[in-house]
Amino acid sequence: MPTRGPALITQQSPRLNMPWTSAEHSPNTFTRPLGPNEVFIKLVSVPGHPLGREHWAVNYTATISPRGAFAALLGPPDILPTLIRYSWLHLRFQHPSLAAHPDSDSNAVYTVPDSADALSEWASQTFTVKADAQSADEVISTIAPAPDARLYYVPQSSELLLHTAHWRMDGVGGLFLLGHLVDLMVSHADTLLSGKLPDPFDSFKWGSEVTRLMPPVEEAANMPLTATDEQKAIAHGAVGTFALAAGALGVPYTGDASSVPSGTRAAELKFSPTNTSAAVSAAKARGVGITAAVHASLAAANFRHAIAEHQGRHYSSTIKQSLRSYLPEPYSTPAAAAGLYTSGWLARVDASGTWEENARMYQAEYEKGISSEYLQAHREYASTLVEVIKNLPAPTEPPSDIDISSMGIMEKYLQREYGTPERGFGITHAGVGVEIISRQGVVFVWTFRDQLTLRLVYNEAFHTPAQMTEFLQDIQTDLLNQLGVAE
């Protein structure tokens, strides 16, 4: 039987401030305080819970295609769900923070499964085959808040959908996890095809996984508990940029300030490989990256589509940065996939600015990256944001701008192929998005399989598919025109 109990219980972060520790009443239960960055995201997310929604919950999708001998998994009988379920439990063993949940606003809790029944129950709660759904997007619009991460398989579209609260994970982390999941499927497919997979409770040394529970970013980066005056100035400067949201423009929306949000929907637009290559090259020739170029065209689309009364207002949007590459190992590696290691600030452009000026400004913001001084000030940054959110007055008008989040080249996190052409899985499409309960939208930007993709997530109570599709087409047209690329 697997070894369990307090003998395996200690996972220390680089400092000893916030370790996972075993609960006195239950040696199989481990807790740690949530870090300020997690608390900030959680405060933003939970207001939708009374409505059965979770703002900013993250959705990751991958369309899988069995290769060679693995096509037999599709049956009849269809045994692919059995393989996915087993691999999901293996993924939980490798990344136990998938099963960590908040007990309140202040602590994360993880419980080691102590029986095959307990593990099976967790699998039943967290893995679902959506046989009647036509796509992952259809499932996303119905997901309610859940304590643990969730995995869905949609047979009709061959999609895997990983869903999690944002305080648990960032955009990069979930892509790493989907890749790891498919890699595990490759590892176990032959066993399933030749017979039967072993009982997952007996397959892994449950109890030992607690050494892989993730610390908050404040501990992973060894951030000081008390900020210096210089660190406070850096932190408060970044937090101060959020004031740029005041008085910014928005785009038209359905309903009024009292309208209740519904499900999250998405519009998606792919550039052809030829146009993608041409756009990337043309942007580079102008001294900007494709993300900054798209950001400038997104700003232009916001100005063009702005509410009539907002004409002349400025546009504010987020500069999102991943902290992962600035962290020590293992937190800079895929081993730390199930963690929240991000930061960001706001930037402003005015309607009078040219596309070229805005693109260069955005490029400069993205090129700032994360300095060691900024990283050490980040505990103060997140703690200050927590206080700002707690004391934020209700806005005089609901914000309804369209923001941006760039994933860059997705192959850095998710491969196109796992295994071999004879025995493997291809990933033919992948995507990221968040749950939205506000009137705002977010355009997620990435390239995968040499195609630039724009995915605009929005709430269906406030925007129509036609409106959001037109918005994306406007971004595409503007980008290609500005870069001199023929559609």
Coordinates of N, CA and C in Angstrom, one line a residue, residues 271 275 279 297 475-487:
F271 N -5.4 34.1 -38.5 CA -4.8 34.6 -39.7 C -4.2 33.4 -40.5
N275 N -0.2 35.2 -44.1 CA -0.4 36.5 -43.5 C 0.3 36.6 -42.1
A279 N 3.0 39.4 -41.5 CA 2.7 40.4 -40.4 C 3.8 40.5 -39.4
S297 N -3.4 48.0 -32.9 CA -4.6 47.9 -33.7 C -5.9 47.6 -32.8
I475 N -9.8 44.6 -36.0 CA -8.4 44.5 -35.6 C -7.6 44.0 -36.7
Q476 N -8.0 42.9 -37.3 CA -7.3 42.2 -38.4 C -7.0 43.2 -39.6
T477 N -8.1 43.8 -40.0 CA -8.0 44.7 -41.2 C -7.0 45.9 -40.9
D478 N -7.1 46.5 -39.7 CA -6.3 47.6 -39.3 C -4.8 47.1 -39.2
L479 N -4.6 45.9 -38.6 CA -3.2 45.4 -38.4 C -2.5 45.2 -39.8
L480 N -3.3 44.5 -40.7 CA -2.7 44.2 -42.0 C -2.5 45.5 -42.8
N481 N -3.4 46.4 -42.7 CA -3.2 47.7 -43.4 C -2.0 48.5 -42.9
Q482 N -1.9 48.6 -41.6 CA -0.8 49.3 -41.0 C 0.5 48.7 -41.3
L483 N 0.6 47.4 -41.5 CA 1.8 46.7 -41.7 C 2.1 46.5 -43.2
G484 N 1.1 46.9 -44.1 CA 1.2 46.8 -45.5 C 1.2 45.4 -46.0
V485 N 0.3 44.6 -45.3 CA 0.2 43.2 -45.7 C -1.2 43.0 -46.4
A486 N -1.2 42.5 -47.6 CA -2.5 42.3 -48.3 C -3.3 41.2 -47.7
E487 N -4.6 41.4 -47.5 CA -5.5 40.3 -46.9 C -5.7 39.2 -47.9

